[in-house]
mmCIF file of C-alpha atoms and ligand atoms in Angstrom:
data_model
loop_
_atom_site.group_PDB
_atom_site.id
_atom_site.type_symbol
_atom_site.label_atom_id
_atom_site.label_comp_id
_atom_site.label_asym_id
_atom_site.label_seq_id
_atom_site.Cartn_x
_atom_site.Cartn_y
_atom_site.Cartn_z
ATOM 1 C CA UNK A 1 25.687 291.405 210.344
ATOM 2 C CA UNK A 2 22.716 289.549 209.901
ATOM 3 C CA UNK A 3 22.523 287.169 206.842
ATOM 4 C CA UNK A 4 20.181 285.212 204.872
ATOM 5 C CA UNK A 5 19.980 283.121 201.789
ATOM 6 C CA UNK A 6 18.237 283.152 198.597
ATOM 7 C CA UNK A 7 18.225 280.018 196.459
ATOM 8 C CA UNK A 8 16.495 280.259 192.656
ATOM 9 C CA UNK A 9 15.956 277.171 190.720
ATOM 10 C CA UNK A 10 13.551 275.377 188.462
ATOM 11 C CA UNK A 11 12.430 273.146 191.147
ATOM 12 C CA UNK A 12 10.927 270.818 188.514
ATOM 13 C CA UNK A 13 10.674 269.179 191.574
ATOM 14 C CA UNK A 14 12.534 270.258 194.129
ATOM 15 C CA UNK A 15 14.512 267.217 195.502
ATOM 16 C CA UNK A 16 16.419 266.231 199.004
ATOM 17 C CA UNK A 17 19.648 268.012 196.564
ATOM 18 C CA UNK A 18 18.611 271.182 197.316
ATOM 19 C CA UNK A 19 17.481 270.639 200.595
ATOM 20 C CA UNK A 20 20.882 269.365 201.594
ATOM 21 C CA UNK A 21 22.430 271.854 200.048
ATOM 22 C CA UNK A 22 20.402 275.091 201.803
ATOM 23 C CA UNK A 23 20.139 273.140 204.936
ATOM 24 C CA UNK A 24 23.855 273.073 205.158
ATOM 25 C CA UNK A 25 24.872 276.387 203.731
ATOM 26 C CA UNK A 26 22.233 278.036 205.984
ATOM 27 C CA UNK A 27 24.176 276.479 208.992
ATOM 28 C CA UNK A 28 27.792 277.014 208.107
ATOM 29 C CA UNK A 29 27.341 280.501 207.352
ATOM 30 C CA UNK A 30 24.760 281.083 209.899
ATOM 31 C CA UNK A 31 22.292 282.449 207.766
ATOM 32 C CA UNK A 32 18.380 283.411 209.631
ATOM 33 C CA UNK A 33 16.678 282.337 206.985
ATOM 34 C CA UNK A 34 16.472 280.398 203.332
ATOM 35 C CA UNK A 35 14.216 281.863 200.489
ATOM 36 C CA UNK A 36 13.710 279.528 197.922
ATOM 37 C CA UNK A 37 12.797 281.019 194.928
ATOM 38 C CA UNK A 38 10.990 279.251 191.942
ATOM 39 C CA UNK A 39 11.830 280.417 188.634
ATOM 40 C CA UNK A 40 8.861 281.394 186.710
ATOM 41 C CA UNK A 41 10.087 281.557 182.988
ATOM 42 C CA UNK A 42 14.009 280.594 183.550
ATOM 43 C CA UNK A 43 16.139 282.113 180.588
ATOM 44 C CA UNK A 44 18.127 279.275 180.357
ATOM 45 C CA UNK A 45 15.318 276.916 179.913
ATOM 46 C CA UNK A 46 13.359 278.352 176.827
ATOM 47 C CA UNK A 47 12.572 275.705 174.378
ATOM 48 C CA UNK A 48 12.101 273.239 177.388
ATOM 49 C CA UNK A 49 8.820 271.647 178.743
ATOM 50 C CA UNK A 50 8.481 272.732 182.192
ATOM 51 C CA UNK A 51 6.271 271.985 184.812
ATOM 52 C CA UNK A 52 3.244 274.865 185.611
ATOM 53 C CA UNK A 53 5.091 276.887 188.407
ATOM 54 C CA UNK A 54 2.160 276.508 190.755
ATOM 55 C CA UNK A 55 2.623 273.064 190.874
ATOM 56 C CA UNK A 56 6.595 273.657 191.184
ATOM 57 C CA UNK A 57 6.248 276.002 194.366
ATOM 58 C CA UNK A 58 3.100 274.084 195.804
ATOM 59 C CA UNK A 59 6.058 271.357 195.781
ATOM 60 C CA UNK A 60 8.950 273.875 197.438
ATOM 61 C CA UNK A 61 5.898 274.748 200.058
ATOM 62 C CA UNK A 62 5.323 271.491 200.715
ATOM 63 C CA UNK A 63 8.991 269.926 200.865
ATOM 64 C CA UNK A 64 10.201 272.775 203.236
ATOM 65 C CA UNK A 65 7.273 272.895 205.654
ATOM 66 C CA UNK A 66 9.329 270.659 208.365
ATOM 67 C CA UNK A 67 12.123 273.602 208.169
ATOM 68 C CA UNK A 68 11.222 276.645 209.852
ATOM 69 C CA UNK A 69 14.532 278.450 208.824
ATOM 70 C CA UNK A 70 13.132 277.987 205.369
ATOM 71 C CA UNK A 71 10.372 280.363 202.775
ATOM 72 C CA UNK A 72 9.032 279.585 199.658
ATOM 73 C CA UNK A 73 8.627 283.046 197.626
ATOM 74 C CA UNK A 74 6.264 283.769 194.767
ATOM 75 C CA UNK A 75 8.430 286.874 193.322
ATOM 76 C CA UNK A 76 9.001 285.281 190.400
ATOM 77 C CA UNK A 77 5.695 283.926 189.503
ATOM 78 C CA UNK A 78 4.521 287.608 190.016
ATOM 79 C CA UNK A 79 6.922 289.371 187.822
ATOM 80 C CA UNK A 80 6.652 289.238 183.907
ATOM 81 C CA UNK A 81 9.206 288.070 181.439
ATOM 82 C CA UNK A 82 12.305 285.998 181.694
ATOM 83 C CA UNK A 83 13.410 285.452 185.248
ATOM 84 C CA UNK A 84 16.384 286.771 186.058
ATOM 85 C CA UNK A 85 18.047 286.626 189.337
ATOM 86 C CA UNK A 86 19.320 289.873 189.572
ATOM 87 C CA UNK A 87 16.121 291.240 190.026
ATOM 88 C CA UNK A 88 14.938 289.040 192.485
ATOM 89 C CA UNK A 89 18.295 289.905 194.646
ATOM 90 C CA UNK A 90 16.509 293.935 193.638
ATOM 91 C CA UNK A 91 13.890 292.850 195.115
ATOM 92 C CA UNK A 92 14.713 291.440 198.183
ATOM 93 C CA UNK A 93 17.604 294.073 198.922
ATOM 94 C CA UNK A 94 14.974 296.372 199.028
ATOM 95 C CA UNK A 95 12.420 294.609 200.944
ATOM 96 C CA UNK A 96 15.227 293.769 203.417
ATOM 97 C CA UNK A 97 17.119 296.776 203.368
ATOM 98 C CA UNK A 98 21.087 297.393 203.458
ATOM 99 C CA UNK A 99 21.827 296.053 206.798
ATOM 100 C CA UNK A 100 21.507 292.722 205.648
ATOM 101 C CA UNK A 101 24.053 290.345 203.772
ATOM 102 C CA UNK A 102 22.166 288.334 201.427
ATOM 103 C CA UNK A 103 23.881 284.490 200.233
ATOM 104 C CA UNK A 104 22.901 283.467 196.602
ATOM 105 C CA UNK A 105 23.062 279.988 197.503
ATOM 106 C CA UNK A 106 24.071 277.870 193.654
ATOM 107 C CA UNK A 107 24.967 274.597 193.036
ATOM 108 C CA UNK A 108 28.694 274.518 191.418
ATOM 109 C CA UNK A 109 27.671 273.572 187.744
ATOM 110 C CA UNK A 110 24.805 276.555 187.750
ATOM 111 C CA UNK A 111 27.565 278.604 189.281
ATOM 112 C CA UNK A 112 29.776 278.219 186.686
ATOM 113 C CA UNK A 113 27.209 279.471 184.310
ATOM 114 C CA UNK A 114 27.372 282.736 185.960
ATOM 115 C CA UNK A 115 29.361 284.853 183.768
ATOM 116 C CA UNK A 116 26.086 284.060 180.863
ATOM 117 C CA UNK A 117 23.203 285.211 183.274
ATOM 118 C CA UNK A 118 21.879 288.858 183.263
ATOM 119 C CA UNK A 119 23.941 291.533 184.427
ATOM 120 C CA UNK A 120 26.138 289.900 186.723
ATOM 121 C CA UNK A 121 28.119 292.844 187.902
ATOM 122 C CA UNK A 122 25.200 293.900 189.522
ATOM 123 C CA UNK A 123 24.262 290.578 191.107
ATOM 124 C CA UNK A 124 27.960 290.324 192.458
ATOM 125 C CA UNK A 125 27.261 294.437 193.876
ATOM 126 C CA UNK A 126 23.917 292.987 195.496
ATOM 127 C CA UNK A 127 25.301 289.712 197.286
ATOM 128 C CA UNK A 128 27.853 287.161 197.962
ATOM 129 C CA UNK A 129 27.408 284.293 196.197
ATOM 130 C CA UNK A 130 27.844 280.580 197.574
ATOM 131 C CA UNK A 131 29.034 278.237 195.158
ATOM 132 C CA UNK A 132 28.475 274.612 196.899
ATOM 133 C CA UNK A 133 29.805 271.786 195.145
ATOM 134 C CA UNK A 134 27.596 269.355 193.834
ATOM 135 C CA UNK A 135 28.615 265.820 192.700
ATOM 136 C CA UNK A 136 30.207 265.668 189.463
ATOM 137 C CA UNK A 137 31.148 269.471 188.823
ATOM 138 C CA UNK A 138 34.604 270.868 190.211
ATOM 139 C CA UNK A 139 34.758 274.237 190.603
ATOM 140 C CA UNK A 140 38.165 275.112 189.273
ATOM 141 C CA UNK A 141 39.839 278.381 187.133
ATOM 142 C CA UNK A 142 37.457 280.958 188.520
ATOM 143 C CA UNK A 143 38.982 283.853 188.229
ATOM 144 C CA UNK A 144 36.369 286.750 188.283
ATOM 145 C CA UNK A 145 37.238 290.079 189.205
ATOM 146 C CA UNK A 146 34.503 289.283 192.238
ATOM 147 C CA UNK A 147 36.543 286.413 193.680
ATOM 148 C CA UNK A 148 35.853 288.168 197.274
ATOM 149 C CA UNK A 149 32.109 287.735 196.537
ATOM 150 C CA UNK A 150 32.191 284.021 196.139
ATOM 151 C CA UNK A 151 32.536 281.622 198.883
ATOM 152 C CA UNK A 152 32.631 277.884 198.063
ATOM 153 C CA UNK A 153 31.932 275.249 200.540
ATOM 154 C CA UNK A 154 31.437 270.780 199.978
ATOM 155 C CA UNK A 155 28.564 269.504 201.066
ATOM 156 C CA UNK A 156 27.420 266.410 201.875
ATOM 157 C CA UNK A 157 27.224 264.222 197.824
ATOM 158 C CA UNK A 158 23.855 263.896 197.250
ATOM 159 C CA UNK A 159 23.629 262.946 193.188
ATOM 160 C CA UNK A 160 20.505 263.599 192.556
ATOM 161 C CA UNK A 161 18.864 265.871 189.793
ATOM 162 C CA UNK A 162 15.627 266.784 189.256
ATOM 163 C CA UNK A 163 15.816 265.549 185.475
ATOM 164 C CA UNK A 164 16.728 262.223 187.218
ATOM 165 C CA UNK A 165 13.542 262.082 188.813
ATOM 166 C CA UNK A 166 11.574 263.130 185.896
ATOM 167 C CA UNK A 167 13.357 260.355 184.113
ATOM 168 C CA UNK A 168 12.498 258.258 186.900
ATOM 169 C CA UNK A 169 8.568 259.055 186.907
ATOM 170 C CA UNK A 170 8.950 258.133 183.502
ATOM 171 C CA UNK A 171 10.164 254.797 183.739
ATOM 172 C CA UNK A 172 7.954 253.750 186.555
ATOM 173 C CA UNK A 173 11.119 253.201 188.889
ATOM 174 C CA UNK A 174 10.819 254.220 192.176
ATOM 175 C CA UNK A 175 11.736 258.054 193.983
ATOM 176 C CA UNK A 176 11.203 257.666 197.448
ATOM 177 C CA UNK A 177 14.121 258.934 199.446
ATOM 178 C CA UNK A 178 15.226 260.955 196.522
ATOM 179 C CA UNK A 179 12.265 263.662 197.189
ATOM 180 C CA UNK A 180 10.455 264.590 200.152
ATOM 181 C CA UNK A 181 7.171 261.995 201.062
ATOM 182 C CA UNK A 182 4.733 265.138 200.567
ATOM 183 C CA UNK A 183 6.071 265.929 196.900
ATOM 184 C CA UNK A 184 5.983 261.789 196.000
ATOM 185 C CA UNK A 185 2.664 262.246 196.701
ATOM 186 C CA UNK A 186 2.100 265.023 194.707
ATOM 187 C CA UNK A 187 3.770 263.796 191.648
ATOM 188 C CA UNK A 188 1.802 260.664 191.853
ATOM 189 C CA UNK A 189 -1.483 262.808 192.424
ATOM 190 C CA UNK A 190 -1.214 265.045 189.916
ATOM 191 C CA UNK A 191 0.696 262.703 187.265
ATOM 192 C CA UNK A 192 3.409 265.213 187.074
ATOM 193 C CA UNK A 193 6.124 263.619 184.760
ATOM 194 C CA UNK A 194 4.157 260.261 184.062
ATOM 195 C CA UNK A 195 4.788 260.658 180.163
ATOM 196 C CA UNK A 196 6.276 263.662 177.680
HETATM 197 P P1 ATP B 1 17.613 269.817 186.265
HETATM 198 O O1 ATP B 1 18.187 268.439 186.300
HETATM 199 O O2 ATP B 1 16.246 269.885 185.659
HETATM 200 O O3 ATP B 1 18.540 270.847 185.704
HETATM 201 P P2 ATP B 1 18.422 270.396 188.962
HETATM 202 O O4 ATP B 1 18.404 269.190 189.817
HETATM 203 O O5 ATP B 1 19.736 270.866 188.430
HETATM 204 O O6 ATP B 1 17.361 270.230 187.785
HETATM 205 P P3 ATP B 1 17.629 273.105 189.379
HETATM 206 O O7 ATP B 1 16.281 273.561 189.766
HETATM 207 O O8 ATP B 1 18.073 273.282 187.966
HETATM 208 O O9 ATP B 1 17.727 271.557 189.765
HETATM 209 O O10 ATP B 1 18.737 273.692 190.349
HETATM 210 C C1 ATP B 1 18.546 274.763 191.237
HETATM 211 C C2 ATP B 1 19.846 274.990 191.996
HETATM 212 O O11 ATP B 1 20.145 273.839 192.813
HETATM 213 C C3 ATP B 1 21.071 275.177 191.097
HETATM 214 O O12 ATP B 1 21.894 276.156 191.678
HETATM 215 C C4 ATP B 1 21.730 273.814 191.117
HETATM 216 O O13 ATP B 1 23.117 273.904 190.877
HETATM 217 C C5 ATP B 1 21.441 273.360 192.534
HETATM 218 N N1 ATP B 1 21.402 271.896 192.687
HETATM 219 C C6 ATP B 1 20.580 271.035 192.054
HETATM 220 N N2 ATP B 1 20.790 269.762 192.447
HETATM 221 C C7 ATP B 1 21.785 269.808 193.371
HETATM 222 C C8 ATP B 1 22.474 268.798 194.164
HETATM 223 N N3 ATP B 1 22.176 267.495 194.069
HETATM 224 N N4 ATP B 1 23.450 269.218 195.007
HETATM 225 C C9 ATP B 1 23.761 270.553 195.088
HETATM 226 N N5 ATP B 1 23.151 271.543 194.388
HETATM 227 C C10 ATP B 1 22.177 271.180 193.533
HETATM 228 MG MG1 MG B 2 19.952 272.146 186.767
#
Protein backbone atom coordinates (compact mmCIF):
# COMPACT_ATOMS: atom_id res chain seq x y z
CA UNK A 1 0.00 0.00 0.00
CA UNK A 2 1.24 3.19 -0.88
CA UNK A 3 1.99 5.68 1.99
CA UNK A 4 2.69 9.19 2.64
CA UNK A 5 3.18 11.61 5.44
CA UNK A 6 1.60 14.63 6.72
CA UNK A 7 3.45 16.75 9.26
CA UNK A 8 1.42 20.00 10.93
CA UNK A 9 3.28 22.42 13.00
CA UNK A 10 3.70 26.07 13.77
CA UNK A 11 6.80 26.30 11.82
CA UNK A 12 7.60 29.60 13.58
CA UNK A 13 10.40 28.75 11.70
CA UNK A 14 10.71 25.61 10.61
CA UNK A 15 14.18 24.31 11.75
CA UNK A 16 16.76 21.31 10.65
CA UNK A 17 14.32 19.43 13.82
CA UNK A 18 11.75 18.84 11.65
CA UNK A 19 13.61 18.23 8.73
CA UNK A 20 15.44 15.42 10.45
CA UNK A 21 12.65 14.19 11.74
CA UNK A 22 10.38 13.85 8.21
CA UNK A 23 13.50 13.07 6.37
CA UNK A 24 13.93 10.03 8.47
CA UNK A 25 10.41 8.89 9.08
CA UNK A 26 9.75 9.29 5.32
CA UNK A 27 12.62 6.70 4.78
CA UNK A 28 12.01 4.11 7.44
CA UNK A 29 8.53 3.74 6.62
CA UNK A 30 8.95 4.29 3.02
CA UNK A 31 6.60 6.91 2.66
CA UNK A 32 6.28 8.74 -1.37
CA UNK A 33 5.94 11.81 -0.12
CA UNK A 34 6.03 14.48 3.05
CA UNK A 35 3.30 17.26 3.31
CA UNK A 36 4.20 19.74 5.62
CA UNK A 37 1.48 21.52 6.80
CA UNK A 38 1.60 25.07 8.45
CA UNK A 39 -0.85 25.73 11.02
CA UNK A 40 -2.80 28.76 10.33
CA UNK A 41 -4.51 29.66 13.75
CA UNK A 42 -3.11 26.56 16.00
CA UNK A 43 -5.62 25.91 18.98
CA UNK A 44 -3.04 25.36 21.24
CA UNK A 45 -1.34 28.58 20.61
CA UNK A 46 -4.14 31.26 21.24
CA UNK A 47 -2.92 34.00 23.40
CA UNK A 48 0.58 33.62 21.68
CA UNK A 49 2.36 36.04 19.21
CA UNK A 50 2.90 34.18 16.14
CA UNK A 51 4.57 34.83 13.12
CA UNK A 52 2.13 35.89 9.80
CA UNK A 53 1.70 32.34 8.23
CA UNK A 54 2.87 33.58 4.86
CA UNK A 55 6.03 34.26 6.14
CA UNK A 56 5.93 30.75 8.12
CA UNK A 57 5.22 28.63 4.84
CA UNK A 58 7.34 31.01 2.49
CA UNK A 59 9.99 29.55 5.15
CA UNK A 60 8.69 25.59 4.89
CA UNK A 61 8.84 26.38 0.85
CA UNK A 62 12.00 27.55 1.05
CA UNK A 63 13.74 25.06 3.64
CA UNK A 64 12.34 21.96 1.73
CA UNK A 65 13.09 23.00 -1.84
CA UNK A 66 16.44 20.69 -1.88
CA UNK A 67 13.93 17.63 -0.98
CA UNK A 68 11.89 16.49 -3.72
CA UNK A 69 10.07 13.81 -1.54
CA UNK A 70 8.84 16.85 0.30
CA UNK A 71 5.37 19.62 -0.21
CA UNK A 72 4.58 22.54 1.51
CA UNK A 73 0.56 22.79 1.67
CA UNK A 74 -1.53 25.91 2.11
CA UNK A 75 -4.79 23.94 3.50
CA UNK A 76 -4.62 25.50 6.49
CA UNK A 77 -4.05 29.03 5.58
CA UNK A 78 -7.20 28.51 3.33
CA UNK A 79 -9.57 27.16 5.84
CA UNK A 80 -11.21 29.44 8.58
CA UNK A 81 -11.08 29.06 12.30
CA UNK A 82 -8.88 27.13 14.63
CA UNK A 83 -6.74 24.60 12.87
CA UNK A 84 -7.33 21.39 13.65
CA UNK A 85 -5.63 18.43 12.30
CA UNK A 86 -8.33 16.25 11.87
CA UNK A 87 -9.58 18.12 9.18
CA UNK A 88 -6.61 18.50 7.35
CA UNK A 89 -6.18 14.44 7.52
CA UNK A 90 -10.36 15.08 5.92
CA UNK A 91 -8.92 16.75 3.60
CA UNK A 92 -6.24 14.97 2.29
CA UNK A 93 -8.05 11.45 2.66
CA UNK A 94 -10.25 12.74 0.27
CA UNK A 95 -8.01 14.35 -2.12
CA UNK A 96 -5.96 11.12 -1.97
CA UNK A 97 -8.53 8.67 -1.74
CA UNK A 98 -8.74 5.27 0.39
CA UNK A 99 -6.01 3.40 -1.19
CA UNK A 100 -3.57 5.31 0.51
CA UNK A 101 -2.09 5.03 4.17
CA UNK A 102 -1.48 8.38 5.38
CA UNK A 103 1.55 8.87 8.50
CA UNK A 104 0.78 11.85 10.89
CA UNK A 105 4.30 12.38 11.42
CA UNK A 106 4.56 14.24 15.52
CA UNK A 107 7.27 14.90 17.54
CA UNK A 108 6.90 12.80 21.00
CA UNK A 109 6.03 15.81 23.37
CA UNK A 110 3.16 17.12 20.70
CA UNK A 111 2.22 13.48 20.60
CA UNK A 112 1.57 13.19 23.96
CA UNK A 113 -0.79 16.05 23.76
CA UNK A 114 -2.96 14.02 21.62
CA UNK A 115 -5.68 12.88 23.76
CA UNK A 116 -6.50 17.24 24.16
CA UNK A 117 -6.67 17.91 20.30
CA UNK A 118 -10.03 17.80 18.36
CA UNK A 119 -11.75 14.70 17.91
CA UNK A 120 -9.11 12.30 18.06
CA UNK A 121 -11.07 9.17 17.47
CA UNK A 122 -11.51 10.31 14.18
CA UNK A 123 -7.91 11.31 13.50
CA UNK A 124 -6.81 7.76 14.82
CA UNK A 125 -9.90 6.26 12.07
CA UNK A 126 -8.14 8.55 9.32
CA UNK A 127 -4.32 7.58 9.87
CA UNK A 128 -1.55 6.02 11.72
CA UNK A 129 0.20 8.21 13.65
CA UNK A 130 4.16 8.35 14.07
CA UNK A 131 5.26 9.40 17.29
CA UNK A 132 9.23 10.12 16.82
CA UNK A 133 11.07 10.87 19.80
CA UNK A 134 12.50 14.09 20.19
CA UNK A 135 15.23 15.00 22.75
CA UNK A 136 14.04 15.45 26.13
CA UNK A 137 10.43 13.81 25.97
CA UNK A 138 10.06 9.90 26.60
CA UNK A 139 7.23 8.49 25.34
CA UNK A 140 6.11 6.19 28.10
CA UNK A 141 2.37 4.91 29.65
CA UNK A 142 0.51 5.26 26.38
CA UNK A 143 -2.10 3.26 26.61
CA UNK A 144 -4.85 4.38 24.08
CA UNK A 145 -7.35 2.14 22.88
CA UNK A 146 -5.49 3.01 19.26
CA UNK A 147 -2.14 1.57 20.33
CA UNK A 148 -2.16 -0.30 16.73
CA UNK A 149 -2.38 3.19 15.15
CA UNK A 150 0.77 4.53 16.66
CA UNK A 151 4.15 3.61 15.61
CA UNK A 152 7.13 5.16 17.45
CA UNK A 153 10.53 5.29 16.04
CA UNK A 154 14.24 7.41 17.56
CA UNK A 155 15.65 9.55 15.43
CA UNK A 156 18.69 11.03 15.12
CA UNK A 157 18.83 13.98 18.66
CA UNK A 158 18.61 17.06 17.15
CA UNK A 159 17.64 19.63 20.29
CA UNK A 160 16.55 22.23 18.67
CA UNK A 161 13.17 24.23 18.99
CA UNK A 162 11.88 26.78 17.14
CA UNK A 163 11.32 28.98 20.41
CA UNK A 164 15.13 28.42 20.73
CA UNK A 165 15.73 30.18 17.69
CA UNK A 166 13.35 32.91 18.31
CA UNK A 167 15.17 33.30 21.56
CA UNK A 168 18.21 33.23 19.66
CA UNK A 169 17.22 36.09 17.04
CA UNK A 170 16.55 37.83 20.05
CA UNK A 171 19.73 37.82 21.66
CA UNK A 172 21.75 38.46 18.59
CA UNK A 173 23.51 34.92 18.97
CA UNK A 174 24.04 33.14 16.05
CA UNK A 175 21.49 30.25 14.08
CA UNK A 176 23.33 29.01 11.34
CA UNK A 177 23.30 25.25 11.23
CA UNK A 178 20.28 25.23 13.41
CA UNK A 179 17.94 26.37 10.28
CA UNK A 180 18.29 25.98 6.72
CA UNK A 181 20.77 28.96 4.89
CA UNK A 182 17.57 30.14 2.80
CA UNK A 183 15.33 30.71 6.04
CA UNK A 184 18.62 32.58 7.95
CA UNK A 185 18.28 34.70 5.29
CA UNK A 186 14.87 35.29 5.54
CA UNK A 187 14.73 35.93 9.18
CA UNK A 188 17.48 38.39 8.83
CA UNK A 189 15.57 40.02 5.75
CA UNK A 190 12.48 40.38 7.05
CA UNK A 191 13.53 40.98 10.88
CA UNK A 192 11.41 38.12 11.87
CA UNK A 193 12.01 37.66 15.70
CA UNK A 194 14.55 40.67 16.08
CA UNK A 195 12.51 42.05 19.20
CA UNK A 196 8.83 41.18 20.97
P1 LIG B 1 7.99 25.77 19.58
O1 LIG B 1 9.28 25.74 20.33
O2 LIG B 1 7.56 27.14 19.17
O3 LIG B 1 6.89 24.99 20.22
P2 LIG B 1 8.73 23.55 17.90
O4 LIG B 1 10.18 23.51 17.65
O5 LIG B 1 8.17 22.63 18.94
O6 LIG B 1 8.28 25.05 18.18
P3 LIG B 1 6.44 23.09 16.27
O7 LIG B 1 6.10 23.82 15.03
O8 LIG B 1 5.68 23.41 17.52
O9 LIG B 1 8.00 23.31 16.53
O10 LIG B 1 6.42 21.52 16.04
C1 LIG B 1 5.85 20.87 14.94
C2 LIG B 1 6.08 19.38 15.09
O11 LIG B 1 7.49 19.09 15.04
C3 LIG B 1 5.60 18.81 16.43
O12 LIG B 1 5.05 17.54 16.19
C4 LIG B 1 6.88 18.71 17.24
O13 LIG B 1 6.79 17.70 18.23
C5 LIG B 1 7.89 18.36 16.17
N1 LIG B 1 9.26 18.78 16.50
C6 LIG B 1 9.69 20.04 16.74
N2 LIG B 1 11.02 20.08 16.98
C7 LIG B 1 11.46 18.80 16.89
C8 LIG B 1 12.76 18.17 17.04
N3 LIG B 1 13.86 18.87 17.34
N4 LIG B 1 12.84 16.82 16.88
C9 LIG B 1 11.70 16.10 16.58
N5 LIG B 1 10.46 16.63 16.42
C10 LIG B 1 10.34 17.96 16.57
MG1 LIG C 1 6.30 22.90 19.89
Amino acid sequence: MVKKGIMGGTFDPIHLGHLVTAEEVRDYFQLEEVVFVPSARPPHKVGQTITDSEHRYLMAVMATITNPFFQVSRVEMERPGPSYAVDTVRFFREKWGQEIEIYFITGADAFAQIRAWNNPDQLFELSTFVAASRPGYKLVGWEGKYRSRVKTIEVSALAISSSEIRRRVRNKESIKYLVSESVENYINKNGLYAGD
